[in-house]
């Protein structure tokens, strides 16, 4: 009976790890919507989340050894986490409104920037501190004097991480797709409360005599100072945390490009890291720790450095191997890529997973009664190191040095610690012959480590989409042909931005046409032979709302892109245009095209702000705009998908003036009927008036919404279409007559609502469109959009003539009145 009950605790700890990771994913997702999807905002949220975990470890180191009823305390903690989390998600959804009130009262961006982290700190610290407390508590409960500390700690740490792995995978692939954010959160609350109920029901009468050796120590034992050796081990654990999480940030940037920047790709990326950590920790339970365990720590640390650097070389080759698995063996793209990534990253992540419990074992080797206390300290310092690594790498090192140099710097930092451990080993008479050899191998690996090759990854993604059945050899030849196509390349804080020569399927480059890409996806293009030409839909995104707004004075543009939409609105003599661009390197790419003299950046009526557009609109309730134009074109990408939800459309509606109009660019790539209907129905549920614009042969739409009945400013249209300047610049529309412009008119709101009836609305809480498009991205759902668009969205010549005649008559009536 005792043995069965003892197995219950580790199982409950696994469930605790599962709920913690699901909560983390849901909270980060909610806060990224509230604060924006910038690296700074997400790093802030993650940093504060892990800060709470670290504080929990430190508090646990002080509190756990003094507990008289540790099991009851564990049950109370799990119940507290569940009850608190039930209300927390509701509060997180209200943060944007709270920030809007603060900004409305004070109009102080400095105060908003202070309140943002303060509110997260206040809300997240209680549950995360409680989560961090559970690790030292379970170590104290499940370790006795007869057992090896490394085995128990490794087992518990691995089991908890395994639960986190299940939670990470389930969040993206099961919970959010099936239940949405609110019900997923509620399900985790039920699990936490069930853990507490099981503890009180099954174990309430169980006497933990075997743990009292650990739980009740004298104050002298608890307060005695750590030796220099143990302090250096804590420092080592901190640096390992810096390097492990820093490397994870770098690998995450690569894998989101490789696996896909969507809900499934993000979930799988996190699952791969957790799989390695859990594996390494559980493997350590099967290893007999030698009498001089410092030698093992030095060996594992050196192997971690070398495998971390070697992973870059293997990741660079991963696109070629993945294409072989997909094209020649028929593997699912997500399965093939995810399996390769997991295999490549398993060695370094497993070694990182083994280092923490091994460090705890070494520090408690001479006194197992300190297992709970030392576990809390090591866990806390390791987690603080992780926070420092995430902040330093994401916000500074990658933008300043790039991924490759950042990875080498992190490994060099671990190398210095390795040397320090080796010297300490010499002092403690633990010198082994292979020590200098290990240090030498690490030095060679640092000197000859390869660079991270994002460029081949971007080319592979594009080629594989156009040629899904291409062989590895064909892909290799294509990459060789196009190896010189990159004109500009930059790793920004939020995206990898590049300029490529346009390349056809045969690998032939057009030196007069540059494609702007963000994370490998096309965003705009520049025709160097005729720079004044404006791409069609970036032109329509500016021209359509301008022609349907009676007196536009203020405009807001979501995303800079190639700058065309902003530039056109500026030329239309609008007084003020605010542009929200999330990635500064996009502007730098435009500067490159214009040889450092981009005229847009000098115009007094253009205010470009490097910020998440939704956050900027959300905290500015006083600011009203006559035109809002949104041009992010990949609606399934994480960080962009929330710009196509009912919640965002409602924010936009509240920021429009009485006669204001909202233009939304919608790219039909990677979309099916149901997804398209959902976005359209959501859009026109929010906006009571509007229309859709597209043209035969196009795979893009412009959705136009307003709170008032739309009225085309016909005299303004006639004036523009008769101007040779605009005829030439808008040649891609074309724009030489009113008829040509109105040929883009597809349908009014009433028809759009009839066409899109019967589908769920797309909201922040259900992520309906994002989930469906993520499935489409990996070929998990069939697409049949071509015939649907062709049969329903294209106007005939006769319909355009009738529309034009109606607009002429309306204009004449207005003149008479």
mmCIF file of N, CA and C in Angstrom, residues 359-466:
data_model
loop_
_atom_site.group_PDB
_atom_site.id
_atom_site.type_symbol
_atom_site.label_atom_id
_atom_site.label_comp_id
_atom_site.label_asym_id
_atom_site.label_seq_id
_atom_site.Cartn_x
_atom_site.Cartn_y
_atom_site.Cartn_z
ATOM 1 N N UNK A 359 24.059 18.429 -10.659
ATOM 2 C CA UNK A 359 24.601 19.475 -9.791
ATOM 3 C C UNK A 359 24.019 19.362 -8.382
ATOM 4 N N UNK A 360 22.720 19.106 -8.309
ATOM 5 C CA UNK A 360 22.087 18.930 -6.991
ATOM 6 C C UNK A 360 22.692 17.735 -6.261
ATOM 7 N N UNK A 361 22.944 16.654 -6.995
ATOM 8 C CA UNK A 361 23.540 15.453 -6.390
ATOM 9 C C UNK A 361 24.922 15.761 -5.801
ATOM 10 N N UNK A 362 25.730 16.488 -6.569
ATOM 11 C CA UNK A 362 27.084 16.798 -6.103
ATOM 12 C C UNK A 362 27.028 17.674 -4.854
ATOM 13 N N UNK A 363 26.105 18.632 -4.835
ATOM 14 C CA UNK A 363 26.026 19.543 -3.702
ATOM 15 C C UNK A 363 25.466 18.874 -2.451
ATOM 16 N N UNK A 364 24.741 17.762 -2.623
ATOM 17 C CA UNK A 364 24.186 17.060 -1.457
ATOM 18 C C UNK A 364 24.897 15.744 -1.195
ATOM 19 N N UNK A 365 26.027 15.541 -1.885
ATOM 20 C CA UNK A 365 26.738 14.263 -1.787
ATOM 21 C C UNK A 365 27.165 13.965 -0.353
ATOM 22 N N UNK A 366 27.530 14.998 0.387
ATOM 23 C CA UNK A 366 28.012 14.791 1.754
ATOM 24 C C UNK A 366 26.926 15.005 2.801
ATOM 25 N N UNK A 367 25.712 15.375 2.371
ATOM 26 C CA UNK A 367 24.635 15.609 3.323
ATOM 27 C C UNK A 367 23.290 15.541 2.594
ATOM 28 N N UNK A 368 22.728 14.343 2.506
ATOM 29 C CA UNK A 368 21.487 14.166 1.757
ATOM 30 C C UNK A 368 20.297 14.849 2.415
ATOM 31 N N UNK A 369 20.432 15.191 3.676
ATOM 32 C CA UNK A 369 19.321 15.848 4.358
ATOM 33 C C UNK A 369 19.047 17.236 3.788
ATOM 34 N N UNK A 370 19.987 17.760 3.024
ATOM 35 C CA UNK A 370 19.812 19.091 2.432
ATOM 36 C C UNK A 370 19.204 19.042 1.030
ATOM 37 N N UNK A 371 18.686 17.887 0.613
ATOM 38 C CA UNK A 371 18.203 17.733 -0.762
ATOM 39 C C UNK A 371 17.157 18.769 -1.138
ATOM 40 N N UNK A 372 16.180 18.992 -0.265
ATOM 41 C CA UNK A 372 15.117 19.950 -0.585
ATOM 42 C C UNK A 372 15.671 21.363 -0.682
ATOM 43 N N UNK A 373 16.503 21.735 0.305
ATOM 44 C CA UNK A 373 17.061 23.085 0.330
ATOM 45 C C UNK A 373 17.942 23.349 -0.883
ATOM 46 N N UNK A 374 18.851 22.435 -1.157
ATOM 47 C CA UNK A 374 19.770 22.620 -2.288
ATOM 48 C C UNK A 374 19.015 22.581 -3.612
ATOM 49 N N UNK A 375 18.004 21.727 -3.715
ATOM 50 C CA UNK A 375 17.208 21.659 -4.958
ATOM 51 C C UNK A 375 16.564 23.009 -5.255
ATOM 52 N N UNK A 376 16.031 23.649 -4.201
ATOM 53 C CA UNK A 376 15.422 24.959 -4.400
ATOM 54 C C UNK A 376 16.425 25.996 -4.853
ATOM 55 N N UNK A 377 17.628 25.979 -4.248
ATOM 56 C CA UNK A 377 18.654 26.946 -4.621
ATOM 57 C C UNK A 377 19.134 26.740 -6.062
ATOM 58 N N UNK A 378 19.457 25.493 -6.404
ATOM 59 C CA UNK A 378 19.954 25.215 -7.754
ATOM 60 C C UNK A 378 18.880 25.537 -8.787
ATOM 61 N N UNK A 379 17.648 25.126 -8.520
ATOM 62 C CA UNK A 379 16.538 25.396 -9.442
ATOM 63 C C UNK A 379 16.340 26.908 -9.603
ATOM 64 N N UNK A 380 16.397 27.640 -8.490
ATOM 65 C CA UNK A 380 16.199 29.083 -8.552
ATOM 66 C C UNK A 380 17.272 29.795 -9.347
ATOM 67 N N UNK A 381 18.547 29.462 -9.059
ATOM 68 C CA UNK A 381 19.635 30.127 -9.788
ATOM 69 C C UNK A 381 19.662 29.707 -11.262
ATOM 70 N N UNK A 382 19.368 28.463 -11.548
ATOM 71 C CA UNK A 382 19.308 28.006 -12.937
ATOM 72 C C UNK A 382 18.214 28.749 -13.702
ATOM 73 N N UNK A 383 17.078 28.955 -13.052
ATOM 74 C CA UNK A 383 15.966 29.663 -13.698
ATOM 75 C C UNK A 383 16.288 31.137 -13.899
ATOM 76 N N UNK A 384 16.937 31.757 -12.908
ATOM 77 C CA UNK A 384 17.355 33.152 -13.090
ATOM 78 C C UNK A 384 18.339 33.276 -14.247
ATOM 79 N N UNK A 385 19.233 32.298 -14.370
ATOM 80 C CA UNK A 385 20.138 32.291 -15.518
ATOM 81 C C UNK A 385 19.388 32.201 -16.823
ATOM 82 N N UNK A 386 18.331 31.392 -16.834
ATOM 83 C CA UNK A 386 17.508 31.287 -18.037
ATOM 84 C C UNK A 386 16.871 32.601 -18.425
ATOM 85 N N UNK A 387 16.407 33.355 -17.417
ATOM 86 C CA UNK A 387 15.829 34.673 -17.692
ATOM 87 C C UNK A 387 16.869 35.591 -18.323
ATOM 88 N N UNK A 388 18.077 35.607 -17.729
ATOM 89 C CA UNK A 388 19.148 36.459 -18.262
ATOM 90 C C UNK A 388 19.511 36.056 -19.682
ATOM 91 N N UNK A 389 19.568 34.740 -19.941
ATOM 92 C CA UNK A 389 19.895 34.263 -21.285
ATOM 93 C C UNK A 389 18.859 34.655 -22.308
ATOM 94 N N UNK A 390 17.585 34.521 -21.952
ATOM 95 C CA UNK A 390 16.510 34.878 -22.882
ATOM 96 C C UNK A 390 16.530 36.358 -23.213
ATOM 97 N N UNK A 391 16.680 37.191 -22.182
ATOM 98 C CA UNK A 391 16.690 38.641 -22.402
ATOM 99 C C UNK A 391 17.902 39.073 -23.225
ATOM 100 N N UNK A 392 19.086 38.574 -22.840
ATOM 101 C CA UNK A 392 20.319 38.999 -23.512
ATOM 102 C C UNK A 392 20.332 38.567 -24.971
ATOM 103 N N UNK A 393 19.964 37.318 -25.227
ATOM 104 C CA UNK A 393 20.024 36.801 -26.592
ATOM 105 C C UNK A 393 18.938 37.401 -27.464
ATOM 106 N N UNK A 394 17.699 37.424 -26.965
ATOM 107 C CA UNK A 394 16.587 37.895 -27.780
ATOM 108 C C UNK A 394 16.607 39.384 -28.062
ATOM 109 N N UNK A 395 17.028 40.169 -27.062
ATOM 110 C CA UNK A 395 16.931 41.618 -27.196
ATOM 111 C C UNK A 395 18.218 42.289 -27.627
ATOM 112 N N UNK A 396 19.334 41.652 -27.417
ATOM 113 C CA UNK A 396 20.597 42.319 -27.741
ATOM 114 C C UNK A 396 21.508 41.501 -28.651
ATOM 115 N N UNK A 397 21.848 40.278 -28.251
ATOM 116 C CA UNK A 397 22.883 39.535 -28.967
ATOM 117 C C UNK A 397 22.502 39.225 -30.407
ATOM 118 N N UNK A 398 21.307 38.684 -30.625
ATOM 119 C CA UNK A 398 20.914 38.349 -31.999
ATOM 120 C C UNK A 398 20.832 39.604 -32.877
ATOM 121 N N UNK A 399 20.143 40.683 -32.444
ATOM 122 C CA UNK A 399 20.117 41.887 -33.296
ATOM 123 C C UNK A 399 21.495 42.481 -33.562
ATOM 124 N N UNK A 400 22.401 42.384 -32.565
ATOM 125 C CA UNK A 400 23.712 43.016 -32.709
ATOM 126 C C UNK A 400 24.755 42.088 -33.332
ATOM 127 N N UNK A 401 24.755 40.819 -32.965
ATOM 128 C CA UNK A 401 25.813 39.901 -33.386
ATOM 129 C C UNK A 401 25.337 38.826 -34.358
ATOM 130 N N UNK A 402 24.039 38.540 -34.384
ATOM 131 C CA UNK A 402 23.539 37.447 -35.199
ATOM 132 C C UNK A 402 23.504 36.144 -34.410
ATOM 133 N N UNK A 403 22.800 35.163 -34.933
ATOM 134 C CA UNK A 403 22.605 33.890 -34.232
ATOM 135 C C UNK A 403 23.907 33.133 -34.034
ATOM 136 N N UNK A 404 24.723 33.056 -35.077
ATOM 137 C CA UNK A 404 25.945 32.253 -35.005
ATOM 138 C C UNK A 404 26.893 32.761 -33.936
ATOM 139 N N UNK A 405 27.187 34.051 -33.955
ATOM 140 C CA UNK A 405 28.099 34.627 -32.958
ATOM 141 C C UNK A 405 27.515 34.533 -31.554
ATOM 142 N N UNK A 406 26.193 34.667 -31.449
ATOM 143 C CA UNK A 406 25.551 34.565 -30.133
ATOM 144 C C UNK A 406 25.713 33.162 -29.563
ATOM 145 N N UNK A 407 25.567 32.148 -30.419
ATOM 146 C CA UNK A 407 25.700 30.766 -29.955
ATOM 147 C C UNK A 407 27.138 30.481 -29.515
ATOM 148 N N UNK A 408 28.098 30.981 -30.274
ATOM 149 C CA UNK A 408 29.506 30.798 -29.907
ATOM 150 C C UNK A 408 29.801 31.501 -28.587
ATOM 151 N N UNK A 409 29.242 32.690 -28.379
ATOM 152 C CA UNK A 409 29.461 33.423 -27.136
ATOM 153 C C UNK A 409 28.899 32.652 -25.944
ATOM 154 N N UNK A 410 27.711 32.085 -26.101
ATOM 155 C CA UNK A 410 27.113 31.304 -25.021
ATOM 156 C C UNK A 410 27.960 30.085 -24.687
ATOM 157 N N UNK A 411 28.431 29.400 -25.724
ATOM 158 C CA UNK A 411 29.261 28.213 -25.499
ATOM 159 C C UNK A 411 30.617 28.593 -24.900
ATOM 160 N N UNK A 412 31.131 29.754 -25.283
ATOM 161 C CA UNK A 412 32.386 30.228 -24.676
ATOM 162 C C UNK A 412 32.207 30.485 -23.192
ATOM 163 N N UNK A 413 31.050 31.022 -22.827
ATOM 164 C CA UNK A 413 30.749 31.260 -21.423
ATOM 165 C C UNK A 413 30.742 29.945 -20.645
ATOM 166 N N UNK A 414 30.115 28.920 -21.240
ATOM 167 C CA UNK A 414 30.148 27.609 -20.594
ATOM 168 C C UNK A 414 31.564 27.048 -20.557
ATOM 169 N N UNK A 415 32.351 27.347 -21.586
ATOM 170 C CA UNK A 415 33.733 26.877 -21.613
ATOM 171 C C UNK A 415 34.560 27.442 -20.473
ATOM 172 N N UNK A 416 34.330 28.722 -20.150
ATOM 173 C CA UNK A 416 35.051 29.328 -19.023
ATOM 174 C C UNK A 416 34.673 28.644 -17.708
ATOM 175 N N UNK A 417 33.394 28.340 -17.557
ATOM 176 C CA UNK A 417 32.953 27.619 -16.364
ATOM 177 C C UNK A 417 33.578 26.227 -16.318
ATOM 178 N N UNK A 418 33.681 25.601 -17.492
ATOM 179 C CA UNK A 418 34.303 24.280 -17.575
ATOM 180 C C UNK A 418 35.744 24.322 -17.066
ATOM 181 N N UNK A 419 36.480 25.342 -17.465
ATOM 182 C CA UNK A 419 37.863 25.492 -16.997
ATOM 183 C C UNK A 419 37.889 25.685 -15.483
ATOM 184 N N UNK A 420 36.966 26.488 -14.972
ATOM 185 C CA UNK A 420 36.898 26.708 -13.534
ATOM 186 C C UNK A 420 36.637 25.425 -12.773
ATOM 187 N N UNK A 421 35.710 24.600 -13.284
ATOM 188 C CA UNK A 421 35.436 23.314 -12.637
ATOM 189 C C UNK A 421 36.657 22.407 -12.680
ATOM 190 N N UNK A 422 37.373 22.446 -13.785
ATOM 191 C CA UNK A 422 38.574 21.610 -13.923
ATOM 192 C C UNK A 422 39.635 22.021 -12.896
ATOM 193 N N UNK A 423 39.806 23.319 -12.719
ATOM 194 C CA UNK A 423 40.800 23.793 -11.743
ATOM 195 C C UNK A 423 40.380 23.423 -10.323
ATOM 196 N N UNK A 424 39.082 23.505 -10.046
ATOM 197 C CA UNK A 424 38.602 23.091 -8.726
ATOM 198 C C UNK A 424 38.828 21.601 -8.527
ATOM 199 N N UNK A 425 38.638 20.834 -9.611
ATOM 200 C CA UNK A 425 38.887 19.403 -9.530
ATOM 201 C C UNK A 425 40.332 19.100 -9.198
ATOM 202 N N UNK A 426 41.230 19.885 -9.731
ATOM 203 C CA UNK A 426 42.642 19.702 -9.412
ATOM 204 C C UNK A 426 42.896 19.943 -7.917
ATOM 205 N N UNK A 427 42.271 20.972 -7.382
ATOM 206 C CA UNK A 427 42.447 21.275 -5.967
ATOM 207 C C UNK A 427 41.879 20.177 -5.076
ATOM 208 N N UNK A 428 40.809 19.528 -5.561
ATOM 209 C CA UNK A 428 40.184 18.478 -4.764
ATOM 210 C C UNK A 428 40.710 17.089 -5.124
ATOM 211 N N UNK A 429 41.819 17.060 -5.828
ATOM 212 C CA UNK A 429 42.442 15.783 -6.197
ATOM 213 C C UNK A 429 41.497 14.917 -7.029
ATOM 214 N N UNK A 430 40.731 15.566 -7.936
ATOM 215 C CA UNK A 430 39.840 14.826 -8.820
ATOM 216 C C UNK A 430 40.300 14.950 -10.272
ATOM 217 N N UNK A 431 41.561 15.213 -10.474
ATOM 218 C CA UNK A 431 42.111 15.384 -11.817
ATOM 219 C C UNK A 431 42.052 14.065 -12.596
ATOM 220 N N UNK A 432 41.608 14.142 -13.835
ATOM 221 C CA UNK A 432 41.624 12.969 -14.720
ATOM 222 C C UNK A 432 42.333 13.358 -16.013
ATOM 223 N N UNK A 433 42.891 12.360 -16.682
ATOM 224 C CA UNK A 433 43.715 12.607 -17.856
ATOM 225 C C UNK A 433 42.923 13.247 -18.975
ATOM 226 N N UNK A 434 41.637 12.839 -19.118
ATOM 227 C CA UNK A 434 40.869 13.333 -20.269
ATOM 228 C C UNK A 434 40.408 14.776 -20.080
ATOM 229 N N UNK A 435 40.599 15.356 -18.907
ATOM 230 C CA UNK A 435 40.165 16.731 -18.662
ATOM 231 C C UNK A 435 40.746 17.717 -19.650
ATOM 232 N N UNK A 436 42.075 17.782 -19.806
ATOM 233 C CA UNK A 436 42.653 18.694 -20.808
ATOM 234 C C UNK A 436 42.183 18.373 -22.224
ATOM 235 N N UNK A 437 41.968 17.075 -22.508
ATOM 236 C CA UNK A 437 41.495 16.685 -23.836
ATOM 237 C C UNK A 437 40.098 17.249 -24.093
ATOM 238 N N UNK A 438 39.237 17.179 -23.087
ATOM 239 C CA UNK A 438 37.884 17.719 -23.236
ATOM 240 C C UNK A 438 37.919 19.223 -23.477
ATOM 241 N N UNK A 439 38.752 19.913 -22.726
ATOM 242 C CA UNK A 439 38.867 21.366 -22.910
ATOM 243 C C UNK A 439 39.412 21.689 -24.295
ATOM 244 N N UNK A 440 40.369 20.891 -24.770
ATOM 245 C CA UNK A 440 40.916 21.096 -26.114
ATOM 246 C C UNK A 440 39.871 20.891 -27.192
ATOM 247 N N UNK A 441 39.032 19.854 -27.055
ATOM 248 C CA UNK A 441 37.969 19.599 -28.038
ATOM 249 C C UNK A 441 36.970 20.750 -28.054
ATOM 250 N N UNK A 442 36.647 21.251 -26.863
ATOM 251 C CA UNK A 442 35.723 22.387 -26.777
ATOM 252 C C UNK A 442 36.302 23.607 -27.490
ATOM 253 N N UNK A 443 37.580 23.862 -27.297
ATOM 254 C CA UNK A 443 38.230 25.011 -27.962
ATOM 255 C C UNK A 443 38.195 24.863 -29.477
ATOM 256 N N UNK A 444 38.458 23.659 -29.977
ATOM 257 C CA UNK A 444 38.401 23.420 -31.423
ATOM 258 C C UNK A 444 36.984 23.621 -31.960
ATOM 259 N N UNK A 445 36.007 23.131 -31.205
ATOM 260 C CA UNK A 445 34.614 23.298 -31.632
ATOM 261 C C UNK A 445 34.230 24.772 -31.694
ATOM 262 N N UNK A 446 34.711 25.555 -30.739
ATOM 263 C CA UNK A 446 34.417 26.987 -30.737
ATOM 264 C C UNK A 446 35.080 27.694 -31.916
ATOM 265 N N UNK A 447 36.292 27.266 -32.256
ATOM 266 C CA UNK A 447 37.032 27.912 -33.350
ATOM 267 C C UNK A 447 36.436 27.592 -34.713
ATOM 268 N N UNK A 448 35.920 26.368 -34.881
ATOM 269 C CA UNK A 448 35.492 25.928 -36.214
ATOM 270 C C UNK A 448 33.982 25.692 -36.302
ATOM 271 N N UNK A 449 33.227 26.290 -35.406
ATOM 272 C CA UNK A 449 31.771 26.099 -35.451
ATOM 273 C C UNK A 449 31.199 26.761 -36.701
ATOM 274 N N UNK A 450 30.251 26.105 -37.396
ATOM 275 C CA UNK A 450 29.677 26.674 -38.626
ATOM 276 C C UNK A 450 28.680 27.776 -38.324
ATOM 277 N N UNK A 451 28.372 28.559 -39.318
ATOM 278 C CA UNK A 451 27.379 29.628 -39.179
ATOM 279 C C UNK A 451 25.982 29.071 -39.424
ATOM 280 N N UNK A 452 25.003 29.679 -38.775
ATOM 281 C CA UNK A 452 23.610 29.303 -39.004
ATOM 282 C C UNK A 452 23.195 29.812 -40.380
ATOM 283 N N UNK A 453 22.733 28.901 -41.241
ATOM 284 C CA UNK A 453 22.406 29.254 -42.622
ATOM 285 C C UNK A 453 20.903 29.439 -42.779
ATOM 286 N N UNK A 454 20.424 30.641 -42.466
ATOM 287 C CA UNK A 454 19.004 30.929 -42.646
ATOM 288 C C UNK A 454 18.631 31.043 -44.124
ATOM 289 N N UNK A 455 19.601 31.433 -44.945
ATOM 290 C CA UNK A 455 19.277 31.725 -46.338
ATOM 291 C C UNK A 455 18.829 30.484 -47.092
ATOM 292 N N UNK A 456 19.526 29.374 -46.905
ATOM 293 C CA UNK A 456 19.089 28.145 -47.542
ATOM 294 C C UNK A 456 17.736 27.697 -47.025
ATOM 295 N N UNK A 457 17.490 27.952 -45.766
ATOM 296 C CA UNK A 457 16.195 27.591 -45.187
ATOM 297 C C UNK A 457 15.069 28.352 -45.868
ATOM 298 N N UNK A 458 15.264 29.642 -46.096
ATOM 299 C CA UNK A 458 14.257 30.463 -46.759
ATOM 300 C C UNK A 458 14.051 29.992 -48.197
ATOM 301 N N UNK A 459 15.142 29.746 -48.906
ATOM 302 C CA UNK A 459 15.022 29.281 -50.299
ATOM 303 C C UNK A 459 14.330 27.925 -50.369
ATOM 304 N N UNK A 460 14.660 27.038 -49.449
ATOM 305 C CA UNK A 460 14.066 25.707 -49.445
ATOM 306 C C UNK A 460 12.565 25.777 -49.224
ATOM 307 N N UNK A 461 12.129 26.615 -48.294
ATOM 308 C CA UNK A 461 10.709 26.729 -47.999
ATOM 309 C C UNK A 461 9.929 27.167 -49.235
ATOM 310 N N UNK A 462 10.470 28.161 -49.944
ATOM 311 C CA UNK A 462 9.783 28.671 -51.139
ATOM 312 C C UNK A 462 9.771 27.626 -52.255
ATOM 313 N N UNK A 463 10.921 26.990 -52.486
ATOM 314 C CA UNK A 463 11.009 26.002 -53.559
ATOM 315 C C UNK A 463 10.129 24.790 -53.270
ATOM 316 N N UNK A 464 10.109 24.345 -52.006
ATOM 317 C CA UNK A 464 9.321 23.175 -51.641
ATOM 318 C C UNK A 464 7.832 23.438 -51.817
ATOM 319 N N UNK A 465 7.414 24.683 -51.574
ATOM 320 C CA UNK A 465 6.008 25.020 -51.763
ATOM 321 C C UNK A 465 5.627 24.946 -53.244
ATOM 322 N N UNK A 466 6.520 25.460 -54.114
ATOM 323 C CA UNK A 466 6.225 25.430 -55.548
ATOM 324 C C UNK A 466 6.401 24.040 -56.145
#
